[in-house]
Amino acid sequence: MKLLFLYPNASSRSKVSVKYSGSYGKGYLFYGAEEAPQYGHTSMDHLAKSTRIEKSLFRKFFNKFLNTVIRILGGSGGDWYKLLCLRSEIGKADVIIATADRVGIPLVVLSWLKIIPKKSTVYISIGLPERLAKLNRLMFWFYQKAFYSCANHIICYGYGESLRIKSFLPNAKRRINFFPFGVGVDYFHPNGCFREKGDYILSIGADKNRDFELLLSIASQITSEILIITTQQRLGELANKFETFPDNVRFQTDVPFVEIKNLLFSSRFVVLPVIENSYSGATTTLLQAMSMEKAVIISKTSAIESGYFLQDKKNCLLVEPSDGEELLSNILKLLDNKPNQKSLGVEARKTIKQHLSWVHYTNNLYSVIDSNQEI
């Protein structure tokens, strides 16, 4: 079958495709499209065209105008112009895989309205319940009809997310699939890194659910340097909330993907505080850190509480979201216990290899694609 993977930001992936061809970093950013030939399929390449579309000034104006109108009506927007421009590519594909809501919502809505060709569609949800919860009654009915008609499969990486979507779309329960995300165990391996061991605690993330505010509020009580890796935008948001940052905290912004594993390797352990939500559990960074044999302290959100084979005090340390005292207590205990850091890391990598590798992920993904369930 011909598969068309739709991405919210094709231009950044186009650069990665050229620079890191053949690396796990490329496969990870393409959600498994690179592995299509291994499963007997062809992945259609639309990056060059999508990049031109994304750079179009008209596209920016059109999307801003249309999304403003949609929000006024009580709906949730997306990258409408790009989907309209990719009608030809959609028409040639057998299966469409929408890798984010920004492209997925326009895909199902425009397909339902018969503005673009209707194809067998695999919709990857990354926050769909939160979007649906904000709709007014009329728009909810409208989106619900579109999903019932045009989403053959909905994939969730968070177990809590899958439960919430089933409550929003009760007539589509059989099409809603949860399976965990994966990580390249050979790429994220503690051997082969070039940095020396450091003396810092590491925290990584950019999404709005990463609770750096909580970590900063307790940082001054921690007797170790804390390195936070995030985006320039997220750092700016934190700077607006804090007059000054604690002396033991430093930031790096927009770090290249290929440098992440070296930073993980050289850290003492990893701390990933997350506010409660259904879809984001710092999942990607969690799996990368575990694969690097790192001890991880992470918030027990509904996104990762089930389905990721996490066992508190065995292969990670789980803390309640937004609980600063519990987070601080676990950090201080782990700082003073290097054997525990080591044992947690060893068990973490075992868990990844047994259940959460990239091969596990692609096997699950292509099992859904191959089922090609018609509505």
mmCIF file of C-alpha atoms in Angstrom:
data_model
loop_
_atom_site.group_PDB
_atom_site.id
_atom_site.type_symbol
_atom_site.label_atom_id
_atom_site.label_comp_id
_atom_site.label_asym_id
_atom_site.label_seq_id
_atom_site.Cartn_x
_atom_site.Cartn_y
_atom_site.Cartn_z
ATOM 1 C CA MET A 1 0.000 0.000 0.000
ATOM 2 C CA LYS A 2 1.005 3.608 -0.539
ATOM 3 C CA LEU A 3 1.194 5.433 2.781
ATOM 4 C CA LEU A 4 1.116 9.202 3.233
ATOM 5 C CA PHE A 5 2.402 10.422 6.593
ATOM 6 C CA LEU A 6 1.232 13.978 7.321
ATOM 7 C CA TYR A 7 3.405 16.080 9.638
ATOM 8 C CA PRO A 8 2.625 19.378 11.375
ATOM 9 C CA ASN A 9 6.036 20.800 10.477
ATOM 10 C CA ALA A 10 7.442 19.236 7.328
ATOM 11 C CA SER A 11 10.140 21.882 6.812
ATOM 12 C CA SER A 12 12.038 20.916 9.975
ATOM 13 C CA ARG A 13 11.780 17.245 9.038
ATOM 14 C CA SER A 14 13.082 17.972 5.549
ATOM 15 C CA LYS A 15 16.292 19.350 7.087
ATOM 16 C CA VAL A 16 16.612 16.332 9.359
ATOM 17 C CA SER A 17 16.039 13.978 6.416
ATOM 18 C CA VAL A 18 19.048 15.386 4.618
ATOM 19 C CA LYS A 19 21.389 15.811 7.582
ATOM 20 C CA TYR A 20 20.704 12.647 9.548
ATOM 21 C CA SER A 21 19.759 10.146 6.875
ATOM 22 C CA GLY A 22 19.844 6.624 8.254
ATOM 23 C CA SER A 23 19.993 7.625 11.939
ATOM 24 C CA TYR A 24 17.421 6.787 14.580
ATOM 25 C CA GLY A 25 16.803 10.512 14.967
ATOM 26 C CA LYS A 26 15.364 10.552 11.481
ATOM 27 C CA GLY A 27 13.103 7.560 12.089
ATOM 28 C CA TYR A 28 11.827 8.943 15.386
ATOM 29 C CA LEU A 29 10.858 12.305 13.899
ATOM 30 C CA PHE A 30 9.023 10.565 11.055
ATOM 31 C CA TYR A 31 6.871 8.394 13.369
ATOM 32 C CA GLY A 32 7.839 5.154 11.627
ATOM 33 C CA ALA A 33 7.490 6.187 7.969
ATOM 34 C CA GLU A 34 11.125 5.218 7.346
ATOM 35 C CA GLU A 35 10.308 1.602 8.231
ATOM 36 C CA ALA A 36 7.445 1.262 5.704
ATOM 37 C CA PRO A 37 9.446 -0.900 3.220
ATOM 38 C CA GLN A 38 10.219 -3.394 6.001
ATOM 39 C CA TYR A 39 6.468 -3.987 6.324
ATOM 40 C CA GLY A 40 5.808 -4.226 2.590
ATOM 41 C CA HIS A 41 4.570 -0.664 2.029
ATOM 42 C CA THR A 42 5.681 2.499 0.262
ATOM 43 C CA SER A 43 5.907 5.776 2.129
ATOM 44 C CA MET A 44 5.130 8.702 -0.150
ATOM 45 C CA ASP A 45 7.522 11.654 0.072
ATOM 46 C CA HIS A 46 5.809 15.052 0.177
ATOM 47 C CA LEU A 47 8.349 16.988 2.248
ATOM 48 C CA ALA A 48 9.566 19.289 -0.526
ATOM 49 C CA LYS A 49 6.044 20.339 -1.489
ATOM 50 C CA SER A 50 4.942 20.703 2.126
ATOM 51 C CA THR A 51 7.986 22.844 2.877
ATOM 52 C CA ARG A 52 7.092 25.223 0.035
ATOM 53 C CA ILE A 53 3.519 25.390 1.281
ATOM 54 C CA GLU A 54 4.588 26.124 4.856
ATOM 55 C CA LYS A 55 6.813 28.996 3.693
ATOM 56 C CA SER A 56 3.974 30.580 1.713
ATOM 57 C CA LEU A 57 2.842 33.960 3.042
ATOM 58 C CA PHE A 58 -0.661 33.279 1.722
ATOM 59 C CA ARG A 59 -0.792 30.054 3.715
ATOM 60 C CA LYS A 60 0.082 31.919 6.907
ATOM 61 C CA PHE A 61 -2.572 34.570 6.225
ATOM 62 C CA PHE A 62 -5.215 32.000 5.208
ATOM 63 C CA ASN A 63 -4.625 29.802 8.249
ATOM 64 C CA LYS A 64 -4.637 32.746 10.645
ATOM 65 C CA PHE A 65 -7.881 34.060 9.194
ATOM 66 C CA LEU A 66 -9.632 30.689 9.048
ATOM 67 C CA ASN A 67 -8.501 29.587 12.509
ATOM 68 C CA THR A 68 -9.690 32.891 13.959
ATOM 69 C CA VAL A 69 -13.117 32.298 12.418
ATOM 70 C CA ILE A 70 -13.180 28.703 13.671
ATOM 71 C CA ARG A 71 -12.267 29.752 17.220
ATOM 72 C CA ILE A 72 -15.006 32.403 17.189
ATOM 73 C CA LEU A 73 -17.448 29.657 16.174
ATOM 74 C CA GLY A 74 -16.195 27.527 19.063
ATOM 75 C CA GLY A 75 -14.081 25.045 17.112
ATOM 76 C CA SER A 76 -10.460 23.875 17.082
ATOM 77 C CA GLY A 77 -8.222 24.793 14.176
ATOM 78 C CA GLY A 78 -5.292 23.380 12.273
ATOM 79 C CA ASP A 79 -3.212 23.608 9.124
ATOM 80 C CA TRP A 80 -6.081 23.833 6.637
ATOM 81 C CA TYR A 81 -4.268 25.355 3.670
ATOM 82 C CA LYS A 82 -1.589 22.659 3.609
ATOM 83 C CA LEU A 83 -4.215 19.920 3.524
ATOM 84 C CA LEU A 84 -5.997 21.637 0.646
ATOM 85 C CA CYS A 85 -2.727 21.903 -1.294
ATOM 86 C CA LEU A 86 -1.977 18.215 -0.715
ATOM 87 C CA ARG A 87 -5.224 17.000 -2.304
ATOM 88 C CA SER A 88 -3.326 15.340 -5.159
ATOM 89 C CA GLU A 89 -0.987 13.441 -2.828
ATOM 90 C CA ILE A 90 -3.924 12.387 -0.647
ATOM 91 C CA GLY A 91 -5.742 11.123 -3.707
ATOM 92 C CA LYS A 92 -2.807 8.901 -4.698
ATOM 93 C CA ALA A 93 -2.391 7.321 -1.263
ATOM 94 C CA ASP A 94 -4.095 4.195 0.050
ATOM 95 C CA VAL A 95 -3.748 5.112 3.730
ATOM 96 C CA ILE A 96 -3.194 8.505 5.372
ATOM 97 C CA ILE A 97 -1.403 8.695 8.730
ATOM 98 C CA ALA A 98 -1.976 12.039 10.472
ATOM 99 C CA THR A 99 0.788 12.363 13.055
ATOM 100 C CA ALA A 100 -0.644 15.307 15.019
ATOM 101 C CA ASP A 101 -3.981 17.026 15.629
ATOM 102 C CA ARG A 102 -2.853 20.115 13.724
ATOM 103 C CA VAL A 103 -3.001 18.133 10.473
ATOM 104 C CA GLY A 104 -5.399 15.430 11.647
ATOM 105 C CA ILE A 105 -8.371 17.661 12.438
ATOM 106 C CA PRO A 106 -8.338 19.383 9.015
ATOM 107 C CA LEU A 107 -7.918 15.971 7.375
ATOM 108 C CA VAL A 108 -11.034 14.402 8.901
ATOM 109 C CA VAL A 109 -13.159 17.558 8.605
ATOM 110 C CA LEU A 110 -12.243 18.284 4.973
ATOM 111 C CA SER A 111 -12.686 14.595 4.092
ATOM 112 C CA TRP A 112 -16.140 14.556 5.689
ATOM 113 C CA LEU A 113 -17.090 17.691 3.757
ATOM 114 C CA LYS A 114 -15.787 15.974 0.577
ATOM 115 C CA ILE A 115 -13.412 18.842 -0.128
ATOM 116 C CA ILE A 116 -10.451 16.456 -0.231
ATOM 117 C CA PRO A 117 -10.502 12.736 -1.136
ATOM 118 C CA LYS A 118 -11.683 10.433 1.619
ATOM 119 C CA LYS A 119 -9.102 7.737 2.327
ATOM 120 C CA SER A 120 -8.519 5.122 4.977
ATOM 121 C CA THR A 121 -7.134 7.236 7.804
ATOM 122 C CA VAL A 122 -4.996 6.534 10.859
ATOM 123 C CA TYR A 123 -5.265 9.472 13.259
ATOM 124 C CA ILE A 124 -2.522 9.829 15.883
ATOM 125 C CA SER A 125 -3.879 11.796 18.812
ATOM 126 C CA ILE A 126 -1.628 14.078 20.831
ATOM 127 C CA GLY A 127 -4.096 15.996 22.963
ATOM 128 C CA LEU A 128 -7.379 15.412 21.120
ATOM 129 C CA PRO A 129 -9.456 15.030 24.335
ATOM 130 C CA GLU A 130 -8.342 18.443 25.569
ATOM 131 C CA ARG A 131 -9.297 19.962 22.205
ATOM 132 C CA LEU A 132 -12.710 18.277 22.114
ATOM 133 C CA ALA A 133 -13.453 19.361 25.684
ATOM 134 C CA LYS A 134 -13.151 23.033 24.661
ATOM 135 C CA LEU A 135 -15.696 22.812 21.811
ATOM 136 C CA ASN A 136 -19.163 24.252 22.115
ATOM 137 C CA ARG A 137 -22.101 21.887 21.645
ATOM 138 C CA LEU A 138 -22.610 22.565 17.938
ATOM 139 C CA MET A 139 -18.929 22.237 17.020
ATOM 140 C CA PHE A 140 -18.587 19.124 19.156
ATOM 141 C CA TRP A 141 -21.418 17.507 17.197
ATOM 142 C CA PHE A 142 -19.759 18.636 13.947
ATOM 143 C CA TYR A 143 -16.326 17.226 14.850
ATOM 144 C CA GLN A 144 -17.860 14.067 16.260
ATOM 145 C CA LYS A 145 -19.622 13.359 12.959
ATOM 146 C CA ALA A 146 -16.392 13.972 11.052
ATOM 147 C CA PHE A 147 -14.432 11.546 13.233
ATOM 148 C CA TYR A 148 -17.130 8.874 13.049
ATOM 149 C CA SER A 149 -17.132 9.128 9.263
ATOM 150 C CA CYS A 150 -13.478 9.631 8.392
ATOM 151 C CA ALA A 151 -11.170 8.284 11.126
ATOM 152 C CA ASN A 152 -10.716 4.548 10.597
ATOM 153 C CA HIS A 153 -8.286 4.262 13.489
ATOM 154 C CA ILE A 154 -7.312 6.600 16.317
ATOM 155 C CA ILE A 155 -3.958 5.836 17.944
ATOM 156 C CA CYS A 156 -3.130 7.111 21.431
ATOM 157 C CA TYR A 157 0.253 7.006 23.151
ATOM 158 C CA GLY A 158 -1.371 7.756 26.509
ATOM 159 C CA TYR A 159 -3.693 5.174 28.088
ATOM 160 C CA GLY A 160 -5.684 7.886 29.852
ATOM 161 C CA GLU A 161 -6.059 9.656 26.541
ATOM 162 C CA SER A 162 -7.577 6.575 24.914
ATOM 163 C CA LEU A 163 -10.171 6.302 27.693
ATOM 164 C CA ARG A 164 -11.160 9.946 27.340
ATOM 165 C CA ILE A 165 -11.498 9.728 23.558
ATOM 166 C CA LYS A 166 -13.731 6.682 23.955
ATOM 167 C CA SER A 167 -15.990 8.743 26.190
ATOM 168 C CA PHE A 168 -16.133 11.517 23.567
ATOM 169 C CA LEU A 169 -16.620 9.078 20.665
ATOM 170 C CA PRO A 170 -18.527 6.122 22.156
ATOM 171 C CA ASN A 171 -19.600 4.763 18.768
ATOM 172 C CA ALA A 172 -15.954 4.511 17.667
ATOM 173 C CA LYS A 173 -14.562 2.532 20.613
ATOM 174 C CA ARG A 174 -13.441 -0.368 18.430
ATOM 175 C CA ARG A 175 -11.305 1.991 16.338
ATOM 176 C CA ILE A 176 -9.449 3.591 19.256
ATOM 177 C CA ASN A 177 -6.094 1.932 19.877
ATOM 178 C CA PHE A 178 -3.682 2.530 22.739
ATOM 179 C CA PHE A 179 -0.115 1.392 22.472
ATOM 180 C CA PRO A 180 3.016 2.916 23.993
ATOM 181 C CA PHE A 181 5.537 4.955 22.077
ATOM 182 C CA GLY A 182 8.985 3.458 21.540
ATOM 183 C CA VAL A 183 12.675 4.327 21.549
ATOM 184 C CA GLY A 184 15.725 3.156 19.589
ATOM 185 C CA VAL A 185 17.561 0.961 22.083
ATOM 186 C CA ASP A 186 20.703 0.781 19.942
ATOM 187 C CA TYR A 187 20.840 4.549 19.396
ATOM 188 C CA PHE A 188 20.001 5.463 23.009
ATOM 189 C CA HIS A 189 22.623 3.228 24.559
ATOM 190 C CA PRO A 190 24.976 4.177 27.412
ATOM 191 C CA ASN A 191 27.982 3.004 25.393
ATOM 192 C CA GLY A 192 29.497 5.164 22.691
ATOM 193 C CA CYS A 193 28.834 8.610 24.196
ATOM 194 C CA PHE A 194 31.594 11.184 24.059
ATOM 195 C CA ARG A 195 30.893 13.321 27.122
ATOM 196 C CA GLU A 196 32.453 12.729 30.503
ATOM 197 C CA LYS A 197 30.209 12.045 33.457
ATOM 198 C CA GLY A 198 28.768 15.244 34.875
ATOM 199 C CA ASP A 199 27.487 16.319 38.244
ATOM 200 C CA TYR A 200 24.060 17.689 37.339
ATOM 201 C CA ILE A 201 20.430 16.621 37.444
ATOM 202 C CA LEU A 202 18.819 16.821 34.012
ATOM 203 C CA SER A 203 15.310 17.846 32.998
ATOM 204 C CA ILE A 204 14.188 18.088 29.361
ATOM 205 C CA GLY A 205 11.037 19.274 27.631
ATOM 206 C CA ALA A 206 9.211 21.969 25.720
ATOM 207 C CA ASP A 207 5.495 21.221 25.893
ATOM 208 C CA LYS A 208 3.114 23.216 28.051
ATOM 209 C CA ASN A 209 2.533 20.283 30.414
ATOM 210 C CA ARG A 210 6.161 20.091 31.570
ATOM 211 C CA ASP A 211 6.083 21.463 35.114
ATOM 212 C CA PHE A 212 9.355 23.356 35.210
ATOM 213 C CA GLU A 213 7.655 25.842 37.510
ATOM 214 C CA LEU A 214 7.394 23.151 40.187
ATOM 215 C CA LEU A 215 11.032 22.137 39.751
ATOM 216 C CA LEU A 216 12.211 25.751 39.975
ATOM 217 C CA SER A 217 10.166 26.300 43.129
ATOM 218 C CA ILE A 218 12.153 23.603 44.986
ATOM 219 C CA ALA A 219 15.512 23.926 43.207
ATOM 220 C CA SER A 220 17.183 26.061 45.884
ATOM 221 C CA GLN A 221 16.768 23.180 48.369
ATOM 222 C CA ILE A 222 18.684 20.761 46.153
ATOM 223 C CA THR A 223 22.434 20.425 46.635
ATOM 224 C CA SER A 224 23.260 19.799 42.985
ATOM 225 C CA GLU A 225 23.290 21.705 39.727
ATOM 226 C CA ILE A 226 20.106 21.341 37.670
ATOM 227 C CA LEU A 227 20.288 21.576 33.887
ATOM 228 C CA ILE A 228 17.001 22.281 32.093
ATOM 229 C CA ILE A 229 16.846 21.704 28.336
ATOM 230 C CA THR A 230 13.946 23.488 26.654
ATOM 231 C CA THR A 231 13.062 25.907 23.865
ATOM 232 C CA GLN A 232 13.761 29.634 23.794
ATOM 233 C CA GLN A 233 10.015 30.263 23.866
ATOM 234 C CA ARG A 234 9.473 28.102 26.965
ATOM 235 C CA LEU A 235 12.429 29.773 28.696
ATOM 236 C CA GLY A 236 10.884 33.155 27.958
ATOM 237 C CA GLU A 237 7.624 32.041 29.538
ATOM 238 C CA LEU A 238 9.487 30.919 32.671
ATOM 239 C CA ALA A 239 11.424 34.194 32.822
ATOM 240 C CA ASN A 240 8.116 36.074 32.850
ATOM 241 C CA LYS A 241 6.971 34.054 35.880
ATOM 242 C CA PHE A 242 10.184 34.219 37.943
ATOM 243 C CA GLU A 243 12.073 37.382 38.848
ATOM 244 C CA THR A 244 15.281 35.366 39.115
ATOM 245 C CA PHE A 245 16.173 31.707 38.755
ATOM 246 C CA PRO A 246 17.860 29.742 41.565
ATOM 247 C CA ASP A 247 21.668 29.905 41.440
ATOM 248 C CA ASN A 248 22.023 26.161 40.898
ATOM 249 C CA VAL A 249 19.815 26.109 37.774
ATOM 250 C CA ARG A 250 21.112 26.652 34.259
ATOM 251 C CA PHE A 251 19.347 26.401 30.912
ATOM 252 C CA GLN A 252 20.206 25.291 27.403
ATOM 253 C CA THR A 253 17.776 26.029 24.604
ATOM 254 C CA ASP A 254 16.996 24.401 21.282
ATOM 255 C CA VAL A 255 19.595 21.666 21.702
ATOM 256 C CA PRO A 256 20.023 19.460 18.579
ATOM 257 C CA PHE A 257 18.457 16.016 18.828
ATOM 258 C CA VAL A 258 21.821 14.284 18.290
ATOM 259 C CA GLU A 259 23.197 15.938 21.447
ATOM 260 C CA ILE A 260 20.413 14.729 23.738
ATOM 261 C CA LYS A 261 21.828 11.279 24.397
ATOM 262 C CA ASN A 262 25.203 12.740 25.407
ATOM 263 C CA LEU A 263 23.500 15.064 27.883
ATOM 264 C CA LEU A 264 21.499 12.150 29.259
ATOM 265 C CA PHE A 265 24.645 10.045 29.566
ATOM 266 C CA SER A 266 26.597 12.655 31.502
ATOM 267 C CA SER A 267 23.804 13.503 33.966
ATOM 268 C CA ARG A 268 23.464 12.027 37.465
ATOM 269 C CA PHE A 269 19.797 11.214 36.899
ATOM 270 C CA VAL A 270 16.727 12.679 35.186
ATOM 271 C CA VAL A 271 13.754 14.534 36.700
ATOM 272 C CA LEU A 272 10.575 14.974 34.647
ATOM 273 C CA PRO A 273 7.793 16.831 36.472
ATOM 274 C CA VAL A 274 4.532 16.979 34.474
ATOM 275 C CA ILE A 275 1.139 18.439 35.313
ATOM 276 C CA GLU A 276 -1.809 16.034 35.173
ATOM 277 C CA ASN A 277 -3.111 15.498 31.637
ATOM 278 C CA SER A 278 -4.261 12.618 29.459
ATOM 279 C CA TYR A 279 -1.659 12.582 26.700
ATOM 280 C CA SER A 280 1.736 13.949 27.786
ATOM 281 C CA GLY A 281 3.860 12.182 30.349
ATOM 282 C CA ALA A 282 7.240 13.492 29.156
ATOM 283 C CA THR A 283 6.980 10.191 27.343
ATOM 284 C CA THR A 284 9.670 10.563 24.690
ATOM 285 C CA THR A 285 12.299 11.848 27.105
ATOM 286 C CA LEU A 286 11.297 9.237 29.679
ATOM 287 C CA LEU A 287 11.914 6.389 27.243
ATOM 288 C CA GLN A 288 15.187 7.894 26.022
ATOM 289 C CA ALA A 289 16.481 8.291 29.571
ATOM 290 C CA MET A 290 15.427 4.777 30.566
ATOM 291 C CA SER A 291 17.112 3.370 27.475
ATOM 292 C CA MET A 292 20.291 5.225 28.492
ATOM 293 C CA GLU A 293 20.202 3.348 31.826
ATOM 294 C CA LYS A 294 19.313 6.476 33.762
ATOM 295 C CA ALA A 295 17.290 6.642 36.955
ATOM 296 C CA VAL A 296 14.207 8.765 36.299
ATOM 297 C CA ILE A 297 11.881 10.586 38.678
ATOM 298 C CA ILE A 298 8.631 11.261 36.843
ATOM 299 C CA SER A 299 5.102 12.460 37.574
ATOM 300 C CA LYS A 300 2.474 9.721 37.533
ATOM 301 C CA THR A 301 0.095 11.268 34.996
ATOM 302 C CA SER A 302 -2.757 9.314 33.443
ATOM 303 C CA ALA A 303 -0.812 9.369 30.173
ATOM 304 C CA ILE A 304 1.841 6.941 31.459
ATOM 305 C CA GLU A 305 0.386 5.487 34.660
ATOM 306 C CA SER A 306 -0.741 2.411 32.720
ATOM 307 C CA GLY A 307 0.696 0.717 29.666
ATOM 308 C CA TYR A 308 4.351 1.712 30.013
ATOM 309 C CA PHE A 309 5.430 -1.045 32.409
ATOM 310 C CA LEU A 310 6.577 1.485 35.014
ATOM 311 C CA GLN A 311 7.169 0.109 38.505
ATOM 312 C CA ASP A 312 7.783 2.589 41.281
ATOM 313 C CA LYS A 313 11.103 2.054 43.077
ATOM 314 C CA LYS A 314 12.076 -0.699 40.639
ATOM 315 C CA ASN A 315 12.627 0.856 37.202
ATOM 316 C CA CYS A 316 11.750 4.492 38.040
ATOM 317 C CA LEU A 317 10.452 6.716 40.829
ATOM 318 C CA LEU A 318 6.836 7.854 40.440
ATOM 319 C CA VAL A 319 5.564 10.994 42.149
ATOM 320 C CA GLU A 320 2.159 12.638 42.224
ATOM 321 C CA PRO A 321 1.768 15.513 39.744
ATOM 322 C CA SER A 322 2.151 19.016 41.260
ATOM 323 C CA ASP A 323 3.394 17.614 44.587
ATOM 324 C CA GLY A 324 6.542 19.640 45.288
ATOM 325 C CA GLU A 325 7.267 18.011 48.655
ATOM 326 C CA GLU A 326 7.193 14.487 47.227
ATOM 327 C CA LEU A 327 9.297 15.530 44.237
ATOM 328 C CA LEU A 328 11.903 17.179 46.486
ATOM 329 C CA SER A 329 11.995 14.218 48.861
ATOM 330 C CA ASN A 330 12.649 11.757 46.017
ATOM 331 C CA ILE A 331 15.358 13.951 44.488
ATOM 332 C CA LEU A 332 17.218 14.331 47.791
ATOM 333 C CA LYS A 333 17.009 10.610 48.567
ATOM 334 C CA LEU A 334 18.265 9.661 45.120
ATOM 335 C CA LEU A 335 21.120 12.179 45.283
ATOM 336 C CA ASP A 336 22.508 10.407 48.349
ATOM 337 C CA ASN A 337 22.108 6.899 46.970
ATOM 338 C CA LYS A 338 24.321 6.107 43.982
ATOM 339 C CA PRO A 339 23.628 2.337 44.175
ATOM 340 C CA ASN A 340 19.910 3.084 43.819
ATOM 341 C CA GLN A 341 20.633 5.343 40.855
ATOM 342 C CA LYS A 342 22.462 2.453 39.213
ATOM 343 C CA SER A 343 19.879 -0.242 39.985
ATOM 344 C CA LEU A 344 16.978 1.891 38.766
ATOM 345 C CA GLY A 345 18.853 2.603 35.545
ATOM 346 C CA VAL A 346 19.687 -1.042 34.877
ATOM 347 C CA GLU A 347 16.066 -2.115 35.420
ATOM 348 C CA ALA A 348 14.877 0.791 33.275
ATOM 349 C CA ARG A 349 16.886 -0.337 30.255
ATOM 350 C CA LYS A 350 15.692 -3.924 30.727
ATOM 351 C CA THR A 351 12.106 -2.680 30.620
ATOM 352 C CA ILE A 352 12.750 -0.717 27.441
ATOM 353 C CA LYS A 353 14.357 -3.654 25.659
ATOM 354 C CA GLN A 354 11.573 -6.032 26.661
ATOM 355 C CA HIS A 355 8.545 -3.831 26.013
ATOM 356 C CA LEU A 356 9.231 -0.328 24.688
ATOM 357 C CA SER A 357 11.737 -0.499 21.851
ATOM 358 C CA TRP A 358 11.247 1.236 18.503
ATOM 359 C CA VAL A 359 10.589 -2.173 16.942
ATOM 360 C CA HIS A 360 7.741 -2.748 19.399
ATOM 361 C CA TYR A 361 6.302 0.605 18.359
ATOM 362 C CA THR A 362 6.553 0.052 14.600
ATOM 363 C CA ASN A 363 5.138 -3.474 14.912
ATOM 364 C CA ASN A 364 2.091 -2.013 16.661
ATOM 365 C CA LEU A 365 1.756 0.838 14.173
ATOM 366 C CA TYR A 366 1.917 -1.333 11.078
ATOM 367 C CA SER A 367 -0.430 -3.870 12.624
ATOM 368 C CA VAL A 368 -3.017 -1.079 12.739
ATOM 369 C CA ILE A 369 -2.176 0.075 9.209
ATOM 370 C CA ASP A 370 -2.390 -3.458 7.836
ATOM 371 C CA SER A 371 -5.786 -4.057 9.382
ATOM 372 C CA ASN A 372 -7.036 -1.231 7.113
ATOM 373 C CA GLN A 373 -10.454 -1.403 8.727
ATOM 374 C CA GLU A 374 -13.133 0.206 6.599
ATOM 375 C CA ILE A 375 -15.917 2.229 8.167
#
